[in-house]
Amino acid sequence: MVLFAWMRAQLRETSPDRSANSEFTLIAVVLGLLIGCLLCFTNLYFGLQTGWISMMSLQSALIGFLVSKLLPRPITPQENIVVQTTAVATGTMPLAAGFVGILPALGLLDPERDGMAPLHLTWLSTVGWSCAVAFFGVFLSPPIRKQVIIEEQLAFPSGTATAQLISVLHRLPPPDTSIRQRRGYRALSVEEAEEENHLTETHVVHESPLEVESEEPEIARKESWSALLWSFLASGVMTLAAYFFPIVFSIPLFGNYLAKEWLWSFTPSLSYVGQGIIMGFPTTLSMNLGMLVGWGVLSPLSKLYGWAPGPVGDMTSGARGWILWTSLAIMCADSFISLLPVIAEFVDNQLRRRRILLPRDGGSDDGDKEDNEVETEDRLVPNSWVLWGLGVSVVLGVALVWLVFGNEGIKPWATVIGFVLGGLLSILGVRALGETDLNPVSGLGKISQLVFALVAPGNIVANIIAGGVAEAGAQQAGDLMQDLKTGHLIRASPRAQFYGQLIGSSLSILVTSTAYTLYSRAYTIPGPSFPAPTAYVWLSLARLLRDGQLPDKSGIFMLAFALLFGTVSALKIHAVRRQLPYAKWIPSGVAFAIGFLNTPSFSLARLVGGVLDYVYRTRIAKDGNDIRLIVIASGFVLGEGVVSVISLVLKTCGVSVASCWGCGHGLCAGCPAS
């Protein structure tokens, strides 16, 4: 309440000055919160299904602009920055607070194997846990911004793409992206921004950047609004149809035998197609290559040779649980290799700075250092706010984690270490994100779990919780840094964005906790409808670090694929940094691993979207300036995410499916057979 009262005091109507308050307006905040709530439900829904979550910053800016055209006063470009910043902070909480991985993992605990009964948090407990981790990354952002955006001028391709789109929508001159990067970088161009479109194990996707013109006719805006509306409705209707006729989303495309015994089915979800469009063809291709290797080769091998004797879909004794370990090895190897050059350059920069600042002839060069900050003090976040915010968020976080989980879950001193580790990992994650558009939180999360295997040996709950605390800070700081890059290019106030981040995170705590509680009451999580694959990743690694036992023969394949994708990742990093044209076609290790985590039905529909995106941009769109496809993709994704709330209400009220016709394989969500 104190936070919202303070924020309310900051709100002002637009004024002619360039203060933070002239951009942090009621219109911008309300629009951002409304869009963010839609994204929050959407991301929670898809995150529990596949582990995939999108920042949707580009889509938030676009939807905010279109909606504002219906208002008496259209929003300014700087207000649009506040809209998308607030929306991203609200919409990504399902990931930052671990609702798609950490909390489901705690619900999978086995008393005999883990020494503790499953932990199913109440609504109040989920609110407390979310409050514990929701603000640390927000307060980390201002000092990191100063270093990576102002001083080092890292690219942040997705943030740059969003700035380019906003400049088009508001008919501004294109943002000046012709800045020189650090050693070995040429001037940033749109072609460079199109280079990467990565996934992380949190499976956050940063949207495909777009090259756009500085002018767009009014008719194009009307067409965009119409395309968004119709694609939203189409996806929503299909989602509702799939609730009453589950076969719609589980078509045995390759026959009932392969669907039932080997989990090969097809989900023609328009939202999955939309996600594939947003991801881009190279990423969806990597994901489907992983699907073919995991589900077409390794799964049958593990079953044939008796390494995974249980049913294929069983995460404990079946092939799905067996190939999970190979997926884990690929993600760790890819993320670790991608971090090496970042760590090396960070150390090198610190050594260079230390040599520069060494006293010379009894003096210091501190006063000669140029400050490249372009904003005035009244538009920046004061250092005192950062220090107090970090201190309060850590103290409050430690207390809340202790209240929620108690001493048996995790000791307060271990939670403090988690926050400290999260701060350190945030620096590495943000720098990697700024250079490659990849926030390697999969590797960072595994690093945190490894540390806590030493700090709190034998305590699986502490390993998962503390790892989640550390990962939350790294993930949130990275996502918010993309928004700050957008604001920097459009000359929006960092302080106004900071306000939006705090408000969005605060509201999202309640929205996400409520939605997760409702889903937990209506469905089994993990279960047929919401398998929550990343929960098994967290729990499996925690068990491995405690017991040191791997499934039969899985260690050999883990080592082989780790070496292979370590090499592939090194080659990809080299190609990206050299800006070689074939860089984006080198498989992404993390995307490849996600093909293992999810059943084929999730990957195939995304490939359809990726192919559509490739064909559209190479055969139909003129000069890459057409944004209609990304508008349609946004409508597809939002349509299913929002209408899924209706399905949730129907499920809670006991409304059953209309017909199980065609569901002979027993894999349809909602069918009695499933």
XYZ file of C-alpha atoms in Angstrom:
674
model
C 0.000 0.000 0.000
C 2.847 2.371 0.791
C 4.391 1.662 -2.632
C 1.148 2.385 -4.492
C 0.541 5.561 -2.449
C 4.010 6.790 -3.364
C 3.485 5.912 -7.017
C 0.129 7.685 -7.067
C 1.850 10.824 -5.835
C 4.215 10.607 -8.808
C 1.475 10.450 -11.450
C 0.862 13.645 -13.398
C -0.864 14.563 -16.627
C 1.365 15.254 -19.598
C 3.188 18.579 -19.341
C 5.496 20.353 -21.757
C 8.635 19.684 -19.714
C 10.866 16.613 -20.029
C 10.618 15.449 -16.445
C 9.925 11.838 -15.573
C 6.416 12.780 -14.456
C 5.515 14.101 -17.918
C 5.997 10.556 -19.289
C 4.752 8.550 -16.313
C 1.065 9.273 -16.879
C -2.090 7.550 -15.764
C -2.963 6.582 -19.337
C 0.410 4.923 -19.876
C 0.352 3.027 -16.589
C -3.222 1.763 -16.951
C -2.616 0.629 -20.534
C 0.604 -1.097 -19.490
C -1.093 -2.885 -16.613
C -4.016 -4.063 -18.743
C -1.733 -5.405 -21.474
C 0.581 -6.874 -18.848
C -2.257 -8.765 -17.171
C -3.159 -10.334 -20.526
C 0.474 -11.295 -21.010
C 0.662 -12.634 -17.474
C -2.204 -15.093 -18.019
C -0.817 -15.989 -21.428
C 2.714 -16.603 -20.179
C 1.551 -18.618 -17.185
C -0.641 -20.763 -19.432
C 2.075 -21.483 -21.998
C 4.837 -21.603 -19.408
C 3.103 -24.426 -17.551
C 2.470 -26.208 -20.835
C 5.866 -25.924 -22.471
C 8.193 -23.853 -20.289
C 8.131 -21.174 -22.996
C 7.559 -17.534 -22.106
C 7.866 -14.380 -24.201
C 8.755 -10.860 -23.116
C 6.317 -9.554 -25.761
C 7.851 -6.070 -25.493
C 7.434 -5.374 -29.200
C 3.845 -6.623 -29.121
C 3.096 -4.586 -25.979
C 4.250 -1.383 -27.671
C 2.183 -2.183 -30.761
C -1.009 -3.056 -28.854
C -0.599 -0.052 -26.580
C -0.348 2.238 -29.587
C -3.382 0.700 -31.322
C -5.546 0.894 -28.199
C -4.489 4.475 -27.537
C -5.897 5.484 -30.930
C -9.349 4.805 -29.441
C -8.717 7.235 -26.568
C -9.339 11.000 -26.604
C -5.605 11.656 -26.510
C -3.073 9.373 -28.235
C -0.033 8.507 -26.208
C 3.380 10.009 -26.899
C 6.379 7.843 -27.869
C 7.789 8.198 -24.353
C 4.469 7.164 -22.829
C 4.509 4.137 -25.129
C 7.871 3.226 -23.608
C 6.238 3.309 -20.162
C 3.366 1.183 -21.521
C 5.626 -1.588 -22.809
C 7.952 -1.426 -19.787
C 5.031 -1.789 -17.374
C 3.508 -4.569 -19.485
C 6.753 -6.576 -19.615
C 7.289 -6.243 -15.855
C 3.726 -7.462 -15.284
C 3.739 -10.209 -17.890
C 7.030 -11.933 -17.043
C 6.343 -12.552 -13.352
C 5.315 -16.208 -13.968
C 8.941 -16.820 -14.885
C 10.700 -14.427 -12.524
C 8.897 -15.874 -9.501
C 9.278 -19.478 -10.643
C 5.608 -20.300 -11.221
C 6.473 -22.346 -14.300
C 9.410 -24.208 -12.766
C 10.253 -23.725 -9.085
C 6.802 -24.091 -7.534
C 5.750 -27.106 -9.662
C 9.118 -28.732 -8.817
C 8.400 -28.407 -5.100
C 5.066 -30.120 -5.717
C 6.900 -33.140 -7.167
C 8.877 -33.931 -4.008
C 8.757 -37.566 -2.894
C 8.870 -38.285 0.872
C 10.755 -41.555 0.368
C 13.250 -40.231 -2.148
C 13.632 -36.627 -1.022
C 12.876 -36.827 2.677
C 10.098 -34.237 2.437
C 6.467 -34.276 1.380
C 5.389 -32.292 -1.686
C 5.049 -28.561 -1.026
C 1.840 -27.033 -2.373
C 1.708 -23.369 -1.441
C -1.508 -21.588 -0.530
C -2.492 -18.385 -2.277
C -1.100 -16.316 0.589
C 2.166 -18.262 0.524
C 2.584 -17.733 -3.219
C 2.031 -14.002 -2.691
C 4.703 -14.008 0.013
C 7.162 -15.935 -2.150
C 6.535 -13.614 -5.100
C 7.071 -10.523 -2.953
C 10.371 -12.017 -1.828
C 11.831 -12.147 -5.358
C 9.817 -9.556 -7.308
C 11.825 -6.390 -6.660
C 15.486 -7.350 -6.316
C 16.060 -7.404 -10.085
C 14.222 -4.076 -10.525
C 16.587 -2.281 -8.145
C 19.590 -3.961 -9.778
C 18.686 -2.487 -13.149
C 19.670 1.223 -12.774
C 23.365 0.685 -11.925
C 23.714 -2.065 -14.552
C 22.082 0.241 -17.126
C 24.757 2.852 -16.520
C 27.491 0.357 -17.327
C 26.160 -1.737 -20.205
C 23.918 0.769 -22.037
C 25.615 4.113 -21.434
C 29.293 3.262 -21.018
C 29.737 0.065 -23.038
C 26.823 0.719 -25.429
C 25.875 -2.928 -25.890
C 23.454 -3.713 -28.705
C 20.449 -5.386 -26.979
C 18.911 -6.300 -30.376
C 15.360 -6.896 -29.139
C 15.291 -3.600 -27.254
C 16.628 -1.864 -30.345
C 13.944 -3.511 -32.504
C 11.188 -2.276 -30.203
C 12.603 1.257 -30.398
C 12.561 1.027 -34.184
C 8.913 -0.069 -34.193
C 7.891 2.747 -31.824
C 9.643 5.278 -34.042
C 7.552 4.036 -36.981
C 4.245 4.034 -35.117
C 4.772 7.588 -33.875
C 6.350 8.850 -37.107
C 9.667 9.710 -35.508
C 13.032 9.730 -37.242
C 14.661 6.301 -36.896
C 16.557 5.995 -33.594
C 20.279 6.531 -33.821
C 21.734 3.040 -33.577
C 24.969 3.879 -35.362
C 26.946 3.660 -32.146
C 30.270 1.965 -31.961
C 30.326 -1.180 -29.898
C 33.219 -2.518 -27.876
C 36.285 -4.102 -29.377
C 35.568 -5.979 -32.594
C 32.088 -4.497 -33.151
C 31.024 -2.504 -36.156
C 28.248 0.088 -36.102
C 24.962 -1.527 -35.116
C 22.538 -1.983 -37.973
C 19.142 -3.587 -38.379
C 20.715 -6.537 -40.169
C 22.789 -7.210 -37.066
C 19.676 -6.998 -34.921
C 18.075 -9.733 -37.031
C 20.987 -12.063 -36.292
C 19.729 -13.717 -33.127
C 16.396 -14.897 -31.773
C 17.301 -17.220 -28.925
C 15.465 -19.221 -26.323
C 16.547 -19.804 -22.761
C 15.669 -22.701 -20.519
C 13.205 -20.319 -18.867
C 12.402 -20.169 -22.422
C 12.022 -16.454 -22.684
C 11.922 -15.426 -26.296
C 13.061 -11.970 -27.329
C 11.029 -10.959 -30.330
C 12.357 -10.901 -33.857
C 13.500 -7.351 -34.621
C 11.890 -5.586 -37.559
C 13.257 -3.104 -40.042
C 10.657 -0.404 -40.483
C 10.155 2.838 -42.359
C 9.833 6.199 -40.699
C 6.295 6.699 -42.099
C 3.219 4.485 -42.077
C -0.114 5.485 -43.640
C -3.165 5.629 -41.412
C -4.765 2.820 -43.424
C -1.922 0.519 -42.369
C -2.724 1.207 -38.730
C -6.381 0.355 -39.315
C -5.376 -2.844 -41.063
C -3.092 -3.713 -38.135
C -5.929 -3.217 -35.657
C -8.255 -5.340 -37.780
C -5.627 -8.081 -38.180
C -4.997 -8.152 -34.429
C -8.718 -8.404 -33.645
C -9.511 -11.157 -36.145
C -6.454 -13.248 -35.278
C -7.318 -12.892 -31.578
C -10.880 -14.082 -32.207
C -9.779 -16.976 -34.431
C -7.351 -18.271 -31.832
C -9.879 -17.815 -29.033
C -12.633 -19.688 -30.880
C -10.256 -22.543 -31.661
C -9.179 -22.718 -28.022
C -12.772 -22.902 -26.822
C -13.544 -25.571 -29.421
C -10.575 -27.599 -28.157
C -11.993 -27.485 -24.626
C -15.285 -29.124 -25.681
C -13.689 -31.356 -28.349
C -10.166 -32.133 -27.079
C -9.179 -34.008 -30.233
C -8.856 -30.587 -31.922
C -5.567 -30.015 -30.081
C -4.311 -33.603 -30.130
C -4.583 -34.949 -33.656
C -2.931 -38.374 -34.149
C -1.284 -37.164 -37.348
C 0.990 -40.229 -37.554
C -1.591 -42.768 -36.380
C -3.006 -43.799 -33.012
C -0.151 -46.238 -32.285
C 2.592 -43.629 -32.526
C 0.440 -41.146 -30.638
C -0.380 -43.503 -27.776
C 2.890 -45.416 -27.431
C 5.438 -42.785 -28.514
C 3.566 -39.483 -27.930
C 3.745 -38.398 -31.573
C 0.691 -36.210 -32.133
C 0.030 -32.771 -33.573
C -1.458 -29.718 -31.847
C -2.711 -27.261 -34.502
C -2.852 -24.435 -31.990
C -2.847 -21.007 -33.626
C -0.997 -19.670 -30.603
C 1.821 -22.169 -31.175
C 1.939 -21.051 -34.800
C 2.097 -17.447 -33.581
C 4.911 -18.308 -31.202
C 6.787 -19.890 -34.073
C 6.409 -16.678 -36.082
C 7.768 -14.646 -33.176
C 10.665 -17.062 -32.611
C 11.646 -17.091 -36.267
C 12.537 -19.940 -38.582
C 16.142 -20.586 -37.375
C 15.041 -21.077 -33.755
C 12.035 -23.277 -34.572
C 14.249 -25.315 -36.886
C 16.722 -25.913 -34.031
C 13.844 -26.930 -31.773
C 12.499 -29.439 -34.294
C 15.961 -30.894 -34.931
C 16.111 -31.518 -31.202
C 12.651 -33.068 -31.328
C 13.722 -35.465 -34.084
C 16.877 -36.524 -32.241
C 15.219 -36.760 -28.832
C 11.874 -38.317 -29.698
C 12.783 -40.018 -32.973
C 16.157 -41.510 -32.043
C 17.049 -41.414 -28.346
C 13.584 -42.211 -27.013
C 13.234 -45.445 -29.041
C 16.847 -46.398 -28.219
C 16.327 -46.017 -24.482
C 13.160 -48.111 -24.662
C 14.639 -50.753 -26.965
C 17.732 -51.378 -24.833
C 15.876 -51.282 -21.524
C 17.489 -48.095 -20.187
C 14.015 -46.590 -19.713
C 11.659 -49.573 -19.238
C 8.586 -47.620 -18.145
C 5.920 -46.000 -20.320
C 7.464 -43.513 -22.740
C 5.780 -40.506 -21.132
C 6.823 -41.404 -17.572
C 9.279 -38.819 -16.202
C 10.743 -41.283 -13.691
C 11.239 -44.575 -15.514
C 10.193 -43.746 -19.086
C 11.991 -42.426 -22.131
C 10.789 -38.881 -21.522
C 12.548 -38.773 -18.181
C 15.629 -40.464 -19.688
C 16.138 -37.950 -22.536
C 15.618 -35.122 -20.028
C 19.185 -35.666 -18.828
C 20.656 -35.253 -22.297
C 18.605 -32.081 -22.678
C 19.997 -30.803 -19.382
C 23.571 -31.477 -20.511
C 23.027 -29.610 -23.788
C 21.561 -26.570 -22.035
C 24.352 -26.412 -19.493
C 27.086 -26.795 -22.108
C 25.569 -24.195 -24.429
C 25.000 -21.661 -21.654
C 28.429 -22.229 -20.084
C 30.290 -21.741 -23.363
C 28.246 -18.623 -24.153
C 29.260 -17.164 -20.789
C 32.992 -17.688 -21.232
C 33.681 -14.762 -23.582
C 31.442 -12.530 -21.464
C 33.386 -13.413 -18.325
C 36.702 -12.967 -20.136
C 35.754 -9.520 -21.423
C 34.366 -8.496 -18.050
C 37.630 -9.416 -16.325
C 39.633 -7.730 -19.061
C 37.588 -4.528 -18.763
C 38.033 -4.476 -15.006
C 41.792 -4.911 -15.353
C 41.954 -2.150 -17.961
C 39.911 0.174 -15.788
C 42.079 -0.608 -12.799
C 45.227 0.258 -14.752
C 43.678 3.503 -15.997
C 42.646 4.555 -12.516
C 45.990 3.797 -10.900
C 47.483 6.985 -9.370
C 50.034 8.690 -11.572
C 52.601 10.988 -10.002
C 50.596 10.995 -6.803
C 47.346 11.913 -8.531
C 44.334 10.137 -9.957
C 42.594 10.180 -13.295
C 39.160 9.834 -11.726
C 38.309 13.428 -12.500
C 39.243 13.002 -16.159
C 36.843 10.160 -16.831
C 34.116 11.232 -19.235
C 30.529 10.706 -18.166
C 28.526 9.581 -21.197
C 25.140 9.817 -19.485
C 22.646 11.664 -21.701
C 19.882 12.113 -19.123
C 19.608 14.781 -16.444
C 19.573 13.879 -12.757
C 15.834 14.482 -12.371
C 15.159 11.783 -15.010
C 17.504 9.175 -13.504
C 16.938 6.829 -10.566
C 18.891 8.253 -7.595
C 21.617 6.043 -6.143
C 20.037 6.384 -2.702
C 16.854 4.758 -4.028
C 18.900 1.897 -5.441
C 20.813 1.294 -2.213
C 17.735 1.468 -0.019
C 15.734 -0.625 -2.456
C 18.332 -3.376 -2.659
C 18.704 -3.433 1.112
C 14.978 -3.534 1.814
C 14.274 -6.102 -0.935
C 16.962 -8.445 0.418
C 15.870 -8.122 4.055
C 12.199 -8.447 3.147
C 12.956 -11.322 0.778
C 14.899 -13.290 3.387
C 12.149 -12.800 5.954
C 9.369 -13.807 3.557
C 11.189 -16.906 2.300
C 11.722 -17.987 5.907
C 8.041 -17.393 6.732
C 6.863 -19.358 3.676
C 9.251 -22.325 3.853
C 10.573 -22.306 7.435
C 13.943 -23.549 8.672
C 13.307 -27.013 7.250
C 13.063 -25.515 3.798
C 15.990 -23.079 3.791
C 18.002 -21.189 6.373
C 17.935 -17.365 6.243
C 21.698 -17.149 5.722
C 21.392 -19.412 2.669
C 18.746 -17.113 1.193
C 21.096 -14.161 1.653
C 23.737 -16.050 -0.324
C 21.104 -16.648 -3.000
C 20.500 -12.912 -3.367
C 24.222 -12.162 -3.497
C 24.744 -14.872 -6.093
C 21.773 -13.518 -8.048
C 23.388 -10.087 -8.170
C 26.640 -11.499 -9.525
C 24.934 -13.722 -12.073
C 22.774 -10.797 -13.203
C 25.852 -8.960 -14.434
C 26.934 -11.919 -16.542
C 23.428 -12.576 -17.856
C 22.793 -8.961 -18.817
C 26.107 -8.653 -20.644
C 25.446 -11.859 -22.590
C 21.954 -10.584 -23.427
C 23.291 -7.250 -24.612
C 25.744 -8.874 -26.981
C 23.867 -11.910 -28.301
C 20.168 -11.374 -27.407
C 20.464 -14.487 -25.227
C 20.043 -14.374 -21.470
C 21.628 -17.722 -20.471
C 19.580 -18.196 -17.327
C 19.533 -21.946 -17.908
C 23.264 -22.061 -17.236
C 23.030 -19.430 -14.502
C 20.326 -21.417 -12.745
C 22.466 -24.543 -12.859
C 25.439 -22.603 -11.476
C 23.318 -21.470 -8.542
C 22.145 -25.024 -7.891
C 25.731 -26.258 -7.995
C 26.790 -23.622 -5.455
C 23.984 -24.580 -3.102
C 24.834 -28.232 -3.389
C 28.009 -27.165 -1.556
C 26.395 -24.582 0.720
C 23.471 -26.760 1.830
C 24.384 -30.354 0.903
C 21.585 -32.903 0.936
C 18.773 -30.336 1.148
C 16.852 -30.534 -2.126
C 14.306 -27.905 -1.088
C 17.026 -25.386 -0.223
C 18.784 -26.149 -3.502
C 15.667 -25.399 -5.550
C 14.537 -22.344 -3.572
C 17.931 -20.637 -3.354
C 18.579 -21.416 -7.000
C 15.248 -19.808 -7.822
C 16.126 -16.700 -5.816
C 19.404 -16.311 -7.698
C 17.862 -16.979 -11.096
C 14.980 -14.557 -10.499
C 17.325 -11.594 -10.124
C 19.311 -12.519 -13.230
C 16.213 -13.084 -15.336
C 14.382 -9.956 -14.244
C 17.385 -7.660 -14.598
C 17.968 -8.965 -18.126
C 14.370 -8.509 -19.265
C 14.186 -4.997 -17.855
C 17.490 -4.053 -19.486
C 15.971 -4.626 -22.929
C 13.254 -2.116 -21.996
C 15.824 0.393 -20.757
C 17.687 0.079 -24.056
C 14.448 0.891 -25.890
C 13.909 3.889 -23.635
C 17.476 5.066 -24.163
C 17.050 5.097 -27.959
C 13.683 6.913 -27.820
C 14.936 9.276 -25.085
C 12.420 8.151 -22.496
C 12.991 8.822 -18.809
C 14.700 5.922 -16.964
C 12.932 7.067 -13.805
C 9.523 6.814 -15.487
C 10.408 3.303 -16.659
C 11.540 2.452 -13.139
C 8.147 3.516 -11.765
C 6.434 1.348 -14.369
C 8.595 -1.641 -13.478
C 7.761 -1.336 -9.789
C 4.027 -0.966 -10.374
C 3.922 -3.770 -12.942
C 5.820 -6.159 -10.679
C 3.591 -5.288 -7.722
C 0.310 -5.941 -9.510
C 1.661 -9.061 -11.166
C 2.283 -10.626 -7.770
C -1.464 -10.720 -7.132
C -2.450 -11.621 -10.683
C 0.063 -14.440 -11.077
C -0.562 -15.883 -7.612
C -4.314 -15.888 -8.175
C -4.060 -17.434 -11.631
C -1.629 -20.123 -10.492
C -3.838 -21.019 -7.523
C -6.872 -21.351 -9.803
C -4.966 -23.514 -12.278
C -3.686 -25.698 -9.422
C -7.214 -26.271 -8.143
C -8.641 -27.076 -11.565
C -5.767 -29.153 -12.978
C -2.993 -31.428 -11.792
C 0.322 -29.587 -12.124
C 2.404 -31.214 -13.529
C -0.206 -33.228 -15.418
C -1.584 -33.980 -18.893
C -2.824 -30.440 -19.503
C 0.117 -28.658 -17.889
C 3.227 -30.871 -17.867
C 5.505 -28.061 -16.559
C 8.664 -29.604 -18.098
C 11.117 -27.203 -16.451
C 9.963 -28.403 -13.035
C 11.565 -31.767 -13.791
C 14.770 -30.038 -14.863
C 15.079 -28.240 -11.521
C 14.199 -31.298 -9.439
C 16.320 -33.730 -11.449
C 19.456 -31.626 -11.126
C 18.862 -31.112 -7.400
C 18.577 -34.875 -6.940
C 21.657 -35.506 -9.054
C 23.727 -33.057 -7.016
C 22.607 -34.777 -3.846
C 22.729 -38.441 -4.892
C 25.126 -38.426 -7.845
C 23.073 -41.148 -9.568
C 22.120 -40.995 -13.245
C 19.704 -43.248 -15.132
C 21.279 -46.220 -16.871
C 23.634 -45.210 -19.748
C 22.409 -41.601 -19.725
C 25.808 -40.319 -18.597
C 27.474 -41.398 -21.854
C 24.943 -39.544 -23.967
C 25.096 -36.498 -21.685
C 28.861 -36.272 -22.116
C 28.721 -36.803 -25.881
C 26.024 -34.200 -26.494
C 27.621 -31.740 -24.055
C 30.897 -31.922 -25.995
C 29.096 -31.652 -29.313
C 27.024 -28.628 -28.391
C 29.857 -27.017 -26.512
C 31.686 -27.013 -29.849
C 28.586 -25.870 -31.749
C 28.018 -23.050 -29.253
C 31.627 -21.873 -29.589
C 31.268 -21.868 -33.369
C 28.003 -19.942 -33.161
C 29.456 -17.330 -30.804
C 32.436 -16.868 -33.112
C 30.150 -16.471 -36.138
C 27.850 -14.007 -34.356
C 30.722 -11.852 -33.150
C 32.262 -11.859 -36.623
C 28.787 -11.141 -38.030
C 29.068 -13.970 -40.526
C 25.936 -14.438 -42.673
C 25.431 -18.092 -41.737
C 25.531 -17.468 -37.960
C 21.771 -17.649 -37.427
C 21.604 -21.043 -39.161
C 23.986 -22.689 -36.694
C 21.721 -24.642 -34.287
C 20.946 -23.057 -30.949
C 21.810 -25.519 -28.179
C 19.102 -24.271 -25.826
C 16.417 -24.394 -28.523
C 17.644 -27.858 -29.541
C 17.323 -28.995 -25.907
C 13.776 -27.651 -25.640
C 12.849 -30.039 -28.442
C 13.726 -32.822 -25.970
C 11.735 -31.331 -23.096
C 8.411 -31.017 -24.891
C 6.519 -33.709 -26.768
C 6.541 -33.437 -30.595
C 3.097 -31.832 -30.689
C 4.485 -28.626 -29.190
C 7.402 -28.317 -31.619
C 5.661 -29.182 -34.888
C 3.133 -26.325 -34.751
C 5.904 -23.855 -33.979
C 7.790 -25.076 -37.043
C 4.724 -24.202 -39.108
C 4.933 -20.663 -37.717
C 8.661 -20.465 -38.379
C 8.213 -21.564 -41.994
C 5.383 -19.041 -42.464
C 7.616 -16.284 -41.105
C 10.469 -17.248 -43.428
C 8.261 -17.458 -46.524
C 6.485 -14.220 -45.681
C 9.675 -12.250 -45.159
C 11.462 -13.648 -48.198
C 8.589 -13.861 -50.691
C 5.798 -11.487 -49.646
C 6.954 -8.655 -47.383
C 8.561 -5.746 -49.210
C 11.982 -4.753 -47.920
C 11.193 -6.194 -44.493
C 8.900 -3.239 -43.697
C 5.603 -5.118 -43.367
C 4.577 -5.683 -39.751
C 1.262 -7.398 -40.454
C 2.557 -10.892 -39.745
C 3.890 -9.971 -36.328
C 0.512 -8.347 -35.565
C -1.321 -11.556 -36.541
C 1.104 -13.655 -34.494
C 0.474 -11.451 -31.458
C -3.276 -11.938 -31.845
C -2.843 -15.701 -32.097
C -0.788 -15.865 -28.894
C -2.987 -13.512 -26.878
C -6.209 -15.127 -28.096
C -5.483 -18.564 -26.672
C -3.912 -17.167 -23.514
C -6.912 -15.000 -22.681
C -9.615 -17.498 -23.672
C -7.822 -20.138 -21.607
C -9.161 -18.225 -18.602
C -12.682 -19.097 -19.804
C -11.630 -22.734 -20.059
C -10.281 -22.491 -16.514
C -13.614 -21.169 -15.229
C -15.497 -23.923 -17.063
C -13.186 -26.556 -15.602
C -13.554 -25.122 -12.089
C -17.337 -25.118 -12.428
C -17.298 -28.776 -13.432
C -18.264 -28.289 -17.077
C -16.957 -31.346 -18.904
C -16.015 -31.923 -22.531
C -18.796 -32.340 -25.083
C -17.274 -35.331 -26.864
C -14.169 -37.504 -26.740
C -14.636 -38.559 -30.346
C -11.380 -39.482 -32.047
C -9.463 -39.625 -28.778
C -8.360 -43.236 -29.219
C -4.791 -42.513 -28.162
C -5.886 -41.189 -24.757
C -3.669 -38.113 -24.875
C -6.312 -35.413 -25.194
C -6.358 -32.958 -22.308
C -9.683 -33.161 -20.503
C -10.605 -36.627 -21.754
C -11.307 -39.233 -19.042
C -8.760 -41.482 -20.728
C -5.989 -38.974 -20.124
